[in-house]
Backbone as a chain_set.jsonl record, in Angstrom:
{"seq": "XXXXXXXXXXXXXXXXXXXXXXXXXXXXXXXXXXXXXXXXXXXXXXXXXXXXXXXXXXXXXXXXXXXXXXXXXXXXXXXXXXXXXXXXXXXXXXXXXXXXXXXXXXXXXXXXXXXXXXXXXXXXXXXXXXXXXXXXXXXXXXXXXXXXXXXXXXXXXXXXXXXXXXXXXXXXXXXXXXXXXXXXXXXXXXXXXXXXXXXXXXXXXXXXXX", "coords": {"N": [[-2.298, -23.353, -2.052], [-3.291, -19.744, -1.512], [-6.224, -18.493, -2.487], [-8.695, -16.756, -3.738], [-11.659, -14.909, -4.409], [-12.083, -12.079, -5.714], [-9.753, -11.884, -7.755], [-7.479, -13.064, -9.378], [-4.456, -14.988, -8.424], [-1.174, -15.321, -8.666], [1.751, -17.409, -8.601], [5.54, -17.142, -9.149], [7.568, -17.727, -8.461], [11.165, -17.684, -8.634], [12.199, -14.898, -10.229], [13.402, -13.152, -12.674], [13.952, -9.729, -12.49], [13.429, -7.672, -14.366], [12.242, -8.535, -16.834], [9.319, -9.547, -15.884], [9.033, -6.996, -14.847], [8.185, -6.404, -18.088], [6.448, -8.033, -17.824], [4.479, -7.157, -16.46], [3.471, -4.453, -17.533], [2.86, -5.078, -20.15], [0.619, -6.673, -19.726], [-1.282, -5.101, -18.368], [-1.566, -3.171, -20.527], [-3.111, -4.804, -22.165], [-5.486, -5.254, -21.165], [-8.997, -5.117, -20.042], [-11.947, -3.752, -19.691], [-13.12, -5.6, -18.179], [-11.326, -7.304, -17.591], [-9.92, -9.924, -14.951], [-8.459, -8.405, -11.548], [-5.492, -9.004, -10.946], [-3.12, -10.695, -8.855], [0.378, -10.922, -8.363], [3.017, -12.94, -7.043], [6.473, -13.03, -6.333], [10.337, -13.574, -6.085], [12.607, -11.796, -6.423], [15.804, -12.474, -8.427], [19.24, -11.067, -7.405], [19.103, -7.376, -7.699], [19.264, -3.982, -8.373], [16.768, -1.26, -8.389], [15.6, 0.987, -9.803], [13.728, 4.009, -9.124], [11.559, 6.68, -10.526], [11.655, 8.436, -9.483], [14.518, 8.622, -8.938], [17.631, 9.402, -8.168], [21.201, 9.172, -9.369], [23.409, 9.475, -7.498], [22.557, 8.575, -5.368], [23.173, 5.576, -5.094], [25.469, 4.34, -4.611], [27.558, 2.325, -4.728], [26.802, -0.262, -6.458], [28.302, -2.71, -7.483], [28.563, -5.904, -8.342], [25.907, -6.262, -8.74], [23.075, -6.058, -10.846], [21.989, -3.212, -12.197], [19.014, -1.546, -12.601], [16.517, 1.074, -14.311], [13.535, 1.717, -13.456], [9.896, 2.309, -14.165], [8.421, 2.437, -11.98], [6.895, 3.987, -9.254], [8.683, 6.622, -6.353], [12.223, 5.696, -5.277], [15.566, 4.437, -4.984], [16.103, 1.017, -4.404], [16.673, -2.391, -3.547], [16.337, -5.857, -4.438], [15.737, -8.99, -3.595], [16.788, -12.391, -3.409], [14.34, -13.445, -0.968], [13.377, -12.333, 0.012], [9.683, -11.205, -0.05], [7.837, -10.296, -2.696], [5.526, -8.395, -4.331], [2.802, -7.583, -5.88], [0.351, -6.331, -6.951], [-1.862, -6.326, -9.375], [-4.351, -3.77, -10.247], [-7.315, -2.936, -10.921], [-8.218, 0.553, -10.893], [-9.788, 1.893, -11.316], [-12.493, 0.676, -11.429], [-12.579, -0.441, -8.794], [-12.915, 1.911, -7.4], [-11.09, 3.175, -6.215], [-8.294, 4.96, -5.076], [-4.746, 6.139, -6.004], [-3.388, 7.005, -3.543], [-4.64, 5.654, -1.979], [-4.775, 3.01, -2.342], [-2.033, 3.0, -1.837], [-2.322, 3.317, 1.197], [-3.711, 0.867, 2.292], [-2.133, -1.394, 0.904], [0.103, -0.78, 2.748], [-1.341, -0.643, 5.165], [-2.188, -3.512, 5.168], [0.849, -4.604, 5.385], [0.938, -3.834, 8.227], [-0.614, -5.265, 9.01], [-0.178, -8.013, 8.511], [2.149, -8.7, 10.357], [1.349, -8.387, 12.637], [0.756, -11.123, 13.987], [2.945, -12.167, 14.725], [3.771, -11.16, 16.342], [4.363, -8.166, 16.153], [5.247, -4.743, 16.209], [4.631, -2.753, 13.904], [4.392, 0.136, 11.694], [3.633, 2.904, 9.483], [5.421, 5.672, 7.712], [4.054, 9.13, 7.114], [5.522, 10.597, 5.538], [7.115, 8.447, 3.968], [6.786, 6.25, 2.29], [6.028, 3.022, 3.039], [6.953, 0.576, 5.335], [7.912, 0.378, 8.726], [9.687, -1.329, 11.426], [10.328, -0.137, 14.915], [11.55, 2.364, 14.188], [13.146, 1.395, 11.741], [13.276, 0.044, 8.618], [11.129, -2.111, 7.162], [9.579, -3.017, 4.558], [9.22, -2.283, 1.087], [7.727, 0.432, -0.818], [6.215, 0.897, -4.274], [4.936, 2.147, -7.098], [2.63, 2.246, -10.238], [0.464, 3.753, -12.285], [-1.349, 3.348, -15.084], [-3.996, 4.188, -17.816], [-5.533, 4.112, -15.737], [-5.148, 1.687, -14.365], [-3.041, -0.098, -11.792], [0.18, -1.527, -11.094], [3.481, -2.755, -10.341], [4.353, -2.483, -6.749], [4.528, -3.677, -3.893], [7.3, -4.586, -1.63], [8.568, -7.093, 0.65], [10.867, -7.296, 3.852], [11.578, -10.969, 4.296], [13.026, -12.723, 4.982], [16.622, -13.124, 4.473], [19.473, -11.457, 2.975], [20.715, -8.272, 3.414], [22.837, -7.293, 3.366], [23.267, -5.543, 0.563], [21.761, -3.709, 0.907], [23.341, -1.411, 1.679], [25.031, 0.015, 0.305], [23.274, 1.587, -0.817], [21.201, 4.449, -0.434], [18.633, 3.983, 0.868], [15.159, 4.21, -0.916], [16.083, 6.752, -1.304], [17.3, 7.987, 1.032], [18.983, 8.96, 3.188], [21.412, 6.908, 5.28], [19.342, 5.341, 6.469], [18.256, 2.839, 8.021], [17.377, -0.629, 7.207], [14.914, -3.972, 8.295], [14.262, -6.917, 8.868], [11.522, -9.667, 8.361], [12.502, -12.447, 9.901], [14.204, -11.388, 11.689], [12.889, -10.623, 13.913], [10.72, -12.131, 14.381], [9.56, -14.731, 16.283], [10.249, -17.446, 15.585], [11.207, -19.574, 12.856], [11.129, -18.62, 9.678], [10.087, -18.521, 6.43], [9.614, -17.124, 3.09], [8.146, -18.808, 1.82], [6.674, -19.666, 3.86], [5.547, -17.831, 4.971], [3.969, -17.0, 2.973], [0.756, -17.412, 2.502], [-0.113, -16.027, 4.99], [0.41, -13.03, 4.12], [-0.96, -13.242, 2.462], [-3.475, -12.948, 3.08], [-4.068, -11.393, 4.421], [-3.387, -9.065, 2.638], [-5.571, -9.082, 0.698], [-7.885, -9.138, 2.056], [-7.47, -5.9, 2.882], [-7.372, -5.113, 0.754], [-10.169, -6.011, -0.585], [-12.309, -5.136, 1.065], [-14.306, -3.713, 1.335], [-15.571, -4.428, -0.471], [-17.135, -6.736, 0.791]], "CA": [[-2.311, -21.878, -2.294], [-4.6, -19.343, -1.02], [-7.507, -18.274, -3.275], [-9.536, -15.285, -3.135], [-13.075, -14.984, -5.181], [-12.398, -10.627, -6.795], [-8.503, -11.559, -7.964], [-6.553, -14.181, -9.737], [-3.484, -14.84, -7.336], [-0.03, -16.493, -9.527], [3.103, -17.462, -7.633], [6.034, -17.134, -9.878], [8.831, -18.506, -7.836], [12.546, -16.394, -8.683], [12.303, -14.772, -11.652], [14.456, -11.582, -13.349], [13.327, -8.159, -12.224], [13.303, -6.801, -16.487], [11.109, -10.06, -16.954], [8.66, -9.377, -14.895], [8.258, -5.984, -15.299], [8.184, -6.156, -19.039], [4.878, -8.623, -18.402], [3.368, -6.724, -15.631], [3.161, -3.365, -18.418], [1.749, -5.833, -21.427], [-1.07, -7.104, -18.791], [-1.692, -3.866, -18.409], [-1.802, -2.882, -21.756], [-3.983, -5.716, -22.558], [-6.683, -5.737, -20.192], [-10.253, -4.165, -20.497], [-12.798, -3.249, -18.454], [-13.598, -6.67, -18.105], [-10.009, -8.426, -17.141], [-9.69, -9.614, -14.031], [-7.528, -8.242, -11.343], [-3.959, -10.13, -10.52], [-2.18, -10.479, -7.578], [1.646, -11.98, -8.697], [4.334, -13.071, -6.158], [7.567, -13.024, -6.815], [11.674, -13.572, -5.615], [13.628, -11.105, -7.871], [17.458, -12.097, -8.425], [19.864, -9.634, -6.435], [18.89, -6.033, -8.498], [18.716, -2.871, -7.76], [15.829, -0.661, -9.083], [15.648, 3.197, -9.555], [12.343, 4.537, -9.517], [11.354, 7.462, -11.663], [12.159, 9.718, -9.057], [15.82, 7.639, -8.293], [19.031, 10.08, -8.663], [22.238, 8.06, -9.027], [23.977, 9.787, -6.171], [22.162, 7.391, -4.182], [23.199, 4.578, -5.735], [26.773, 4.539, -4.656], [28.33, 1.521, -4.739], [25.91, -1.328, -6.64], [29.248, -3.905, -7.364], [28.464, -6.55, -9.615], [24.817, -6.27, -8.98], [22.848, -5.236, -11.622], [21.065, -1.771, -11.907], [17.576, -1.25, -13.76], [15.481, 1.999, -14.378], [12.07, 1.126, -13.492], [9.212, 3.338, -14.564], [7.935, 2.565, -10.891], [7.995, 5.548, -8.188], [9.78, 6.373, -5.898], [13.796, 5.998, -5.905], [16.527, 3.296, -5.356], [15.598, -0.19, -3.771], [16.847, -3.407, -3.946], [15.382, -6.876, -4.477], [16.864, -10.358, -3.729], [16.138, -13.953, -2.718], [14.414, -14.241, 0.87], [12.366, -11.069, 0.448], [8.735, -11.352, -0.539], [7.408, -9.004, -3.926], [3.986, -8.574, -4.24], [2.475, -6.871, -7.208], [-1.339, -6.277, -7.267], [-2.7, -5.798, -11.026], [-5.727, -3.782, -9.615], [-8.612, -2.285, -11.641], [-8.24, 1.08, -9.997], [-11.432, 2.352, -11.597], [-13.369, -0.578, -11.104], [-12.747, -0.635, -7.351], [-13.144, 3.146, -7.207], [-10.042, 3.399, -5.442], [-7.572, 6.293, -5.638], [-3.58, 6.066, -5.713], [-3.123, 7.472, -1.895], [-5.72, 4.608, -0.512], [-4.486, 2.169, -2.23], [-0.581, 2.788, -1.067], [-2.195, 3.044, 2.23], [-4.403, -0.305, 2.295], [-0.932, -2.039, 0.8], [0.872, -0.632, 4.111], [-2.374, -1.792, 6.279], [-1.58, -4.942, 4.801], [2.131, -5.044, 5.807], [1.048, -4.04, 9.318], [-1.484, -6.773, 9.72], [0.381, -9.543, 8.655], [3.214, -8.62, 11.588], [1.025, -8.916, 14.319], [0.544, -12.323, 14.624], [4.435, -12.468, 14.861], [4.281, -9.907, 18.085], [5.959, -7.167, 15.937], [4.369, -3.884, 15.786], [4.47, -1.891, 13.158], [3.677, 1.593, 11.159], [4.168, 3.248, 8.124], [5.648, 6.937, 7.775], [4.181, 9.835, 6.507], [6.314, 10.895, 4.524], [8.513, 8.05, 3.822], [6.225, 5.492, 2.076], [6.676, 1.635, 3.22], [6.359, 0.054, 6.914], [8.859, 0.551, 9.764], [9.738, -1.538, 12.795], [11.425, 0.544, 15.502], [12.452, 2.992, 12.595], [13.821, 0.235, 10.906], [12.074, -0.329, 7.172], [10.997, -3.634, 6.724], [8.415, -3.092, 3.626], [9.365, -0.873, 0.666], [6.9, 0.531, -1.913], [6.642, 1.667, -5.599], [3.571, 2.169, -7.667], [2.866, 2.859, -10.96], [-1.115, 3.632, -12.574], [-1.725, 3.457, -16.193], [-5.135, 3.593, -17.888], [-6.314, 3.7, -14.395], [-4.859, 0.399, -13.782], [-1.737, -0.551, -11.183], [1.13, -2.289, -11.187], [4.575, -2.928, -9.251], [4.079, -3.043, -5.554], [5.329, -4.073, -2.454], [8.365, -5.764, -0.988], [8.399, -7.183, 2.153], [11.89, -8.725, 3.718], [11.584, -11.771, 5.267], [14.657, -13.684, 5.722], [17.202, -12.338, 3.192], [20.456, -10.691, 3.227], [20.553, -7.054, 3.669], [24.024, -6.072, 3.451], [23.148, -4.823, 0.002], [20.629, -1.882, 1.22], [24.274, -0.331, 2.677], [25.45, 0.413, -1.054], [22.378, 2.806, -1.475], [19.978, 5.552, 0.256], [17.235, 3.776, 0.203], [14.039, 5.24, -0.878], [16.62, 8.28, -0.791], [16.84, 8.13, 2.31], [20.784, 8.096, 3.866], [21.596, 6.148, 6.621], [18.32, 4.529, 6.49], [18.446, 1.235, 8.266], [16.583, -1.79, 6.947], [15.178, -4.871, 8.944], [13.291, -8.253, 7.986], [10.785, -10.648, 9.625], [13.508, -12.955, 10.574], [15.222, -10.8, 12.906], [12.188, -10.171, 14.943], [10.203, -13.613, 14.689], [10.404, -16.232, 17.049], [10.257, -18.818, 14.9], [11.894, -19.388, 11.973], [10.299, -17.951, 8.724], [10.863, -18.021, 4.457], [9.208, -16.7, 1.577], [7.258, -19.829, 1.032], [5.888, -20.212, 4.593], [4.703, -16.84, 5.416], [3.149, -16.043, 1.721], [-0.591, -17.701, 2.741], [-0.287, -15.329, 5.775], [0.475, -11.831, 3.799], [-2.512, -12.518, 1.028], [-5.044, -13.356, 3.998], [-4.367, -9.834, 5.096], [-3.473, -8.293, 1.494], [-6.513, -9.631, -0.038], [-9.021, -8.422, 3.156], [-7.377, -4.836, 3.03], [-7.681, -4.535, -0.45], [-11.108, -5.617, -1.534], [-12.723, -5.658, 2.471], [-15.39, -2.93, 0.837], [-16.494, -5.843, -1.186], [-17.75, -7.932, 1.214]], "C": [[-3.278, -21.298, -1.861], [-4.959, -18.555, -2.083], [-8.482, -17.485, -2.665], [-10.709, -14.92, -4.451], [-12.76, -13.254, -6.495], [-10.813, -11.205, -7.102], [-8.317, -13.036, -8.009], [-5.013, -14.33, -8.83], [-2.484, -16.151, -8.221], [0.927, -15.834, -8.827], [4.309, -17.715, -8.933], [7.532, -17.586, -9.933], [9.991, -16.939, -8.223], [12.087, -16.264, -9.896], [13.148, -13.217, -11.681], [13.717, -11.066, -13.081], [12.389, -7.798, -13.823], [12.022, -7.918, -16.806], [9.62, -9.799, -16.685], [7.712, -8.031, -14.826], [7.826, -5.512, -16.47], [6.316, -7.1, -19.265], [4.021, -7.838, -17.664], [2.855, -5.203, -16.812], [2.192, -4.15, -19.45], [0.635, -6.362, -20.045], [-1.437, -6.062, -18.922], [-2.005, -3.133, -19.387], [-2.572, -3.608, -22.399], [-5.098, -5.95, -22.253], [-7.342, -4.805, -20.389], [-10.944, -4.002, -19.475], [-13.205, -4.763, -17.748], [-13.089, -8.23, -17.208], [-10.624, -8.338, -15.347], [-8.409, -10.002, -13.319], [-6.456, -9.313, -10.907], [-3.466, -9.743, -9.694], [-1.133, -11.329, -7.828], [2.82, -11.844, -7.292], [5.384, -13.103, -7.08], [8.752, -13.011, -6.056], [12.458, -13.162, -6.578], [14.961, -11.761, -7.434], [17.853, -11.279, -8.089], [19.741, -8.642, -7.559], [18.82, -5.194, -7.338], [18.204, -1.857, -8.556], [15.899, 1.136, -9.159], [14.273, 3.193, -10.053], [12.034, 6.06, -10.677], [11.803, 8.829, -10.267], [13.988, 9.405, -8.409], [16.884, 8.429, -8.973], [20.376, 8.685, -8.181], [23.296, 8.574, -8.035], [23.625, 9.065, -4.881], [22.378, 5.811, -4.113], [24.474, 4.659, -5.621], [27.635, 3.198, -4.945], [27.814, -0.21, -5.141], [27.191, -2.649, -6.846], [29.299, -4.422, -8.792], [26.884, -6.621, -9.515], [24.159, -5.424, -9.617], [22.151, -4.636, -11.465], [19.481, -1.381, -13.056], [16.855, 0.253, -13.481], [14.175, 1.348, -14.583], [11.382, 2.051, -13.717], [8.108, 3.473, -13.248], [8.017, 4.214, -10.453], [8.367, 5.514, -7.401], [11.295, 6.119, -6.415], [14.178, 4.698, -5.637], [15.902, 2.265, -4.368], [16.561, -1.016, -4.274], [16.5, -4.818, -3.633], [16.529, -7.899, -4.388], [16.203, -11.363, -3.431], [15.67, -13.411, -1.406], [13.39, -13.156, 1.109], [10.979, -11.528, -0.749], [8.0, -10.676, -1.317], [6.372, -9.761, -4.164], [3.595, -7.666, -5.048], [0.93, -7.015, -7.387], [-1.803, -5.66, -8.551], [-3.855, -5.504, -10.457], [-6.323, -2.705, -11.2], [-8.53, -0.796, -11.081], [-9.517, 1.499, -9.834], [-12.364, 1.709, -11.513], [-13.631, -0.211, -9.449], [-12.796, 0.413, -6.763], [-12.097, 3.327, -5.775], [-8.852, 4.249, -6.114], [-6.385, 5.115, -5.431], [-3.053, 5.633, -3.958], [-3.646, 5.975, -1.467], [-5.195, 3.436, -1.056], [-2.843, 1.775, -1.548], [-1.082, 2.577, 0.728], [-2.904, 1.276, 3.055], [-2.776, -1.357, 2.12], [-0.352, -1.757, 2.921], [-0.236, -0.698, 5.561], [-2.284, -3.089, 6.113], [-0.527, -5.428, 5.891], [2.075, -5.017, 7.301], [0.395, -5.302, 10.041], [-1.143, -7.577, 9.859], [1.543, -9.516, 9.718], [2.261, -8.95, 12.41], [1.008, -10.306, 14.638], [2.003, -12.736, 14.909], [4.494, -12.022, 16.211], [4.929, -8.751, 17.36], [4.89, -6.086, 15.445], [5.379, -2.912, 14.738], [4.152, -0.793, 12.572], [4.589, 2.237, 10.046], [4.435, 4.981, 8.566], [5.172, 7.537, 7.221], [4.456, 10.347, 5.057], [7.984, 10.013, 4.261], [7.476, 6.668, 3.417], [7.185, 3.597, 2.553], [5.94, 1.762, 5.044], [7.301, -0.04, 7.154], [8.724, -0.198, 11.09], [11.305, -0.973, 14.047], [12.407, 1.076, 14.979], [13.341, 2.486, 11.592], [12.671, -0.322, 9.663], [12.227, -1.676, 7.015], [10.01, -3.662, 5.359], [8.476, -1.842, 3.008], [8.157, -0.673, -0.769], [6.67, 1.14, -2.76], [5.76, 1.152, -6.11], [3.864, 2.318, -9.303], [1.52, 2.883, -11.51], [-1.003, 4.319, -14.061], [-2.624, 2.487, -16.761], [-5.943, 3.262, -16.85], [-5.668, 2.147, -13.742], [-3.555, 0.37, -12.622], [-1.215, -1.261, -11.474], [2.314, -1.874, -10.447], [3.685, -2.986, -7.662], [4.099, -2.964, -4.135], [5.819, -4.924, -1.951], [8.326, -5.206, 0.328], [9.809, -8.349, 2.27], [11.561, -9.646, 4.926], [12.659, -13.052, 5.935], [15.276, -13.142, 4.452], [18.611, -11.748, 3.172], [20.729, -9.274, 2.71], [21.721, -6.152, 3.732], [23.549, -5.259, 1.98], [22.406, -3.8, -0.39], [21.611, -0.886, 1.699], [24.975, -0.015, 1.515], [24.691, 1.457, -2.097], [21.979, 3.506, -0.233], [18.819, 4.399, 0.076], [16.313, 4.398, 0.328], [14.701, 6.514, -1.251], [16.843, 8.446, 0.005], [18.756, 7.733, 3.132], [20.715, 7.816, 4.923], [20.221, 5.33, 7.118], [18.527, 3.137, 6.26], [17.483, 0.722, 7.751], [16.254, -2.741, 7.982], [14.501, -6.066, 8.637], [13.041, -9.184, 8.792], [11.754, -11.242, 10.492], [14.126, -12.768, 11.907], [14.161, -10.611, 13.896], [11.243, -11.365, 15.539], [10.82, -14.153, 15.827], [10.276, -17.473, 17.066], [10.995, -18.7, 13.134], [10.787, -19.734, 10.492], [10.947, -17.91, 7.227], [9.546, -17.522, 4.292], [7.698, -17.759, 1.98], [6.239, -19.918, 2.38], [4.961, -18.884, 5.707], [3.485, -15.956, 3.864], [1.828, -15.983, 2.072], [-0.958, -16.397, 3.675], [-0.541, -13.425, 4.89], [-0.812, -12.2, 2.987], [-3.762, -12.699, 1.611], [-5.04, -11.772, 4.361], [-4.155, -8.67, 3.892], [-5.127, -7.991, 1.022], [-8.208, -9.032, 0.567], [-9.032, -7.042, 2.808], [-8.105, -4.412, 1.774], [-9.42, -4.417, -1.13], [-12.47, -6.056, 0.044], [-14.217, -4.978, 2.152], [-16.495, -3.666, 0.154], [-17.613, -6.418, -0.421], [-18.454, -6.957, 2.395]], "O": [[-4.297, -21.968, -1.689], [-4.081, -17.908, -2.653], [-8.957, -17.488, -1.529], [-10.188, -14.655, -5.535], [-13.081, -13.235, -7.683], [-10.284, -10.688, -6.118], [-8.69, -13.922, -7.24], [-4.544, -13.199, -8.705], [-2.771, -17.334, -8.404], [1.125, -14.663, -8.501], [3.95, -18.551, -9.762], [8.339, -17.752, -10.848], [9.765, -15.732, -8.135], [11.646, -17.174, -10.598], [13.361, -12.441, -10.75], [12.581, -11.517, -13.23], [11.202, -7.728, -14.141], [10.85, -7.573, -16.958], [8.836, -9.948, -17.622], [6.492, -7.868, -14.778], [7.178, -4.465, -16.465], [5.448, -7.003, -20.133], [2.857, -7.726, -18.048], [1.64, -5.004, -16.782], [0.99, -3.906, -19.561], [-0.342, -5.614, -20.023], [-2.178, -5.973, -19.901], [-2.86, -2.284, -19.135], [-2.889, -3.095, -23.472], [-5.807, -6.742, -22.874], [-6.89, -3.734, -20.796], [-10.483, -4.125, -18.34], [-13.636, -4.727, -16.595], [-13.568, -9.237, -16.687], [-11.263, -7.494, -14.718], [-7.596, -10.885, -13.593], [-6.793, -10.441, -10.548], [-3.245, -8.541, -9.541], [-1.37, -12.519, -7.624], [3.266, -10.823, -6.769], [5.291, -13.181, -8.305], [8.525, -12.364, -5.034], [12.958, -13.876, -7.448], [15.3, -11.678, -6.254], [17.143, -10.284, -8.233], [20.329, -9.035, -8.567], [18.554, -5.331, -6.144], [18.942, -1.42, -9.439], [16.265, 2.091, -8.474], [13.785, 2.615, -11.024], [12.645, 6.04, -11.745], [12.202, 9.975, -10.476], [14.468, 10.056, -7.481], [17.11, 8.254, -10.17], [20.475, 7.823, -7.308], [24.183, 7.742, -7.846], [24.181, 8.995, -3.785], [21.889, 5.025, -3.301], [24.955, 5.136, -6.649], [28.626, 3.46, -5.626], [28.188, -1.189, -4.496], [26.888, -3.672, -6.233], [29.712, -3.944, -9.849], [26.476, -7.216, -10.512], [24.28, -4.222, -9.381], [21.311, -4.982, -10.634], [19.407, -0.973, -14.214], [16.661, 0.522, -12.295], [13.794, 0.661, -15.531], [12.023, 3.088, -13.548], [7.174, 4.275, -13.267], [8.661, 5.175, -10.874], [8.691, 4.37, -7.083], [11.633, 6.256, -7.591], [13.414, 3.776, -5.921], [15.164, 2.725, -3.497], [17.269, -0.681, -5.224], [16.346, -5.027, -2.429], [17.684, -7.853, -4.81], [15.003, -11.27, -3.174], [16.529, -12.907, -0.682], [12.698, -13.05, 2.121], [11.129, -11.997, -1.877], [7.118, -10.178, -0.618], [6.158, -10.972, -4.228], [4.243, -6.634, -4.874], [0.47, -7.947, -8.046], [-2.088, -4.465, -8.619], [-4.578, -6.425, -10.078], [-5.763, -2.066, -12.09], [-9.303, -1.036, -10.154], [-10.221, 1.545, -8.826], [-13.398, 2.377, -11.523], [-14.693, 0.213, -8.995], [-12.748, 0.317, -5.536], [-12.427, 3.559, -4.612], [-8.529, 4.246, -7.302], [-6.509, 3.955, -5.037], [-2.615, 4.622, -3.409], [-3.022, 5.273, -0.672], [-5.078, 2.576, -0.183], [-2.502, 0.735, -0.984], [-0.415, 1.863, 1.477], [-2.543, 0.776, 4.12], [-2.349, -1.972, 3.097], [-0.499, -2.462, 3.919], [0.132, -0.784, 6.732], [-2.315, -3.802, 7.116], [-0.697, -6.197, 6.837], [2.8, -5.797, 7.918], [0.652, -5.985, 11.032], [-1.345, -8.255, 10.867], [1.917, -10.668, 9.937], [2.428, -10.024, 12.987], [1.322, -10.573, 15.798], [2.116, -13.854, 15.41], [5.221, -12.51, 17.077], [5.976, -8.304, 17.829], [3.983, -6.279, 14.636], [6.541, -2.531, 14.884], [3.099, -0.5, 13.139], [5.793, 2.13, 9.812], [3.836, 5.514, 9.5], [5.353, 7.101, 6.084], [3.864, 10.439, 3.982], [9.16, 10.376, 4.284], [7.357, 5.918, 4.386], [8.344, 3.202, 2.425], [5.104, 2.438, 5.643], [8.065, -0.474, 6.291], [7.829, 0.132, 11.868], [12.512, -1.217, 14.07], [13.6, 0.775, 15.018], [14.082, 3.087, 10.814], [11.594, -0.901, 9.807], [13.272, -2.281, 6.777], [9.647, -4.829, 5.219], [8.164, -0.753, 3.49], [7.867, -1.586, -1.541], [6.794, 2.33, -2.468], [5.482, -0.032, -5.917], [5.011, 2.478, -9.721], [1.044, 1.778, -11.253], [-0.672, 5.489, -14.255], [-2.663, 1.258, -16.716], [-6.835, 2.413, -16.867], [-5.902, 1.759, -12.598], [-2.932, 1.391, -12.913], [-1.767, -2.039, -12.252], [2.31, -0.764, -9.914], [2.56, -3.47, -7.537], [3.612, -2.078, -3.433], [5.25, -5.984, -1.691], [8.205, -4.127, 0.909], [10.056, -9.382, 1.648], [11.347, -9.326, 6.095], [12.842, -13.812, 6.885], [14.592, -12.759, 3.502], [18.459, -11.382, 4.338], [20.974, -9.163, 1.508], [21.804, -4.949, 3.98], [23.411, -4.064, 2.241], [22.314, -3.181, -1.45], [21.247, 0.226, 2.083], [26.027, 0.45, 1.955], [24.946, 1.929, -3.205], [22.393, 3.167, 0.876], [18.284, 4.146, -1.003], [16.166, 5.148, 1.293], [13.941, 7.437, -1.539], [16.594, 9.641, 0.162], [19.371, 6.708, 3.426], [19.955, 8.416, 5.683], [20.226, 4.737, 8.197], [18.781, 2.449, 5.271], [16.487, 1.444, 7.688], [17.102, -2.701, 8.873], [14.012, -5.822, 7.534], [13.771, -9.616, 9.684], [11.956, -10.803, 11.624], [14.435, -13.531, 12.822], [14.659, -10.379, 14.997], [11.022, -11.571, 16.732], [11.974, -14.134, 16.255], [10.204, -18.331, 17.945], [11.152, -17.658, 12.498], [10.002, -20.663, 10.303], [12.027, -17.403, 6.924], [8.617, -17.493, 5.1], [6.567, -17.407, 2.315], [5.065, -20.207, 2.15], [4.184, -18.961, 6.659], [2.724, -14.991, 3.788], [1.336, -14.855, 2.093], [-1.914, -15.701, 3.334], [-1.548, -12.754, 5.113], [-1.694, -11.345, 2.911], [-4.852, -12.662, 1.039], [-6.069, -11.121, 4.539], [-4.617, -7.54, 4.047], [-5.7, -6.902, 1.023], [-9.214, -8.681, -0.05], [-10.109, -6.572, 2.442], [-9.074, -3.66, 1.674], [-9.917, -3.495, -1.777], [-13.269, -6.992, 0.028], [-15.226, -5.529, 2.593], [-17.724, -3.593, 0.169], [-18.762, -6.567, -0.836], [-19.222, -7.446, 3.223]]}, "num_chains": 1, "name": "protein.A"}
């Protein structure tokens, strides 16, 4: 497993969204100025999550997939197996990092991660996330409490994209989604790409320390 001196990296495997969300809140509430930062890696069973800006009309056919109202920023999105979800639990005050800078560093982490696959991607100023040829490959949503961040970034690796058709992803009608497996010239899975993304993420998050 990839290790980094600036944080503790925890792999959770496939775990229920609501439970991980509760654990993130508990961790954030209990930490103090000496608490080590952590990065959690997880896949979630199928779930729609509504951010604080979420509107019911953007979720028009959930079917049997559960819906969870979350305290993260942003609007509605979908999580499911085959998507790498990364939660950086960071003391932003200690890192002297603002929320906007954290968003930028997370987006840059995805862009850098995709380059070795020959994939060019970019964020959009008016729609947080990372896009490949106009289609969204990574979604972001954050919450900051006590100067510390939780929630994070979800990267579509090799998953079932059909559930995205039942929502306006992140509130944008007609927004198309894509995933790494549609562009990579090799077989990919969450397990096979996790270390590569962690390398990109920790470089972007902690590069000012070195």
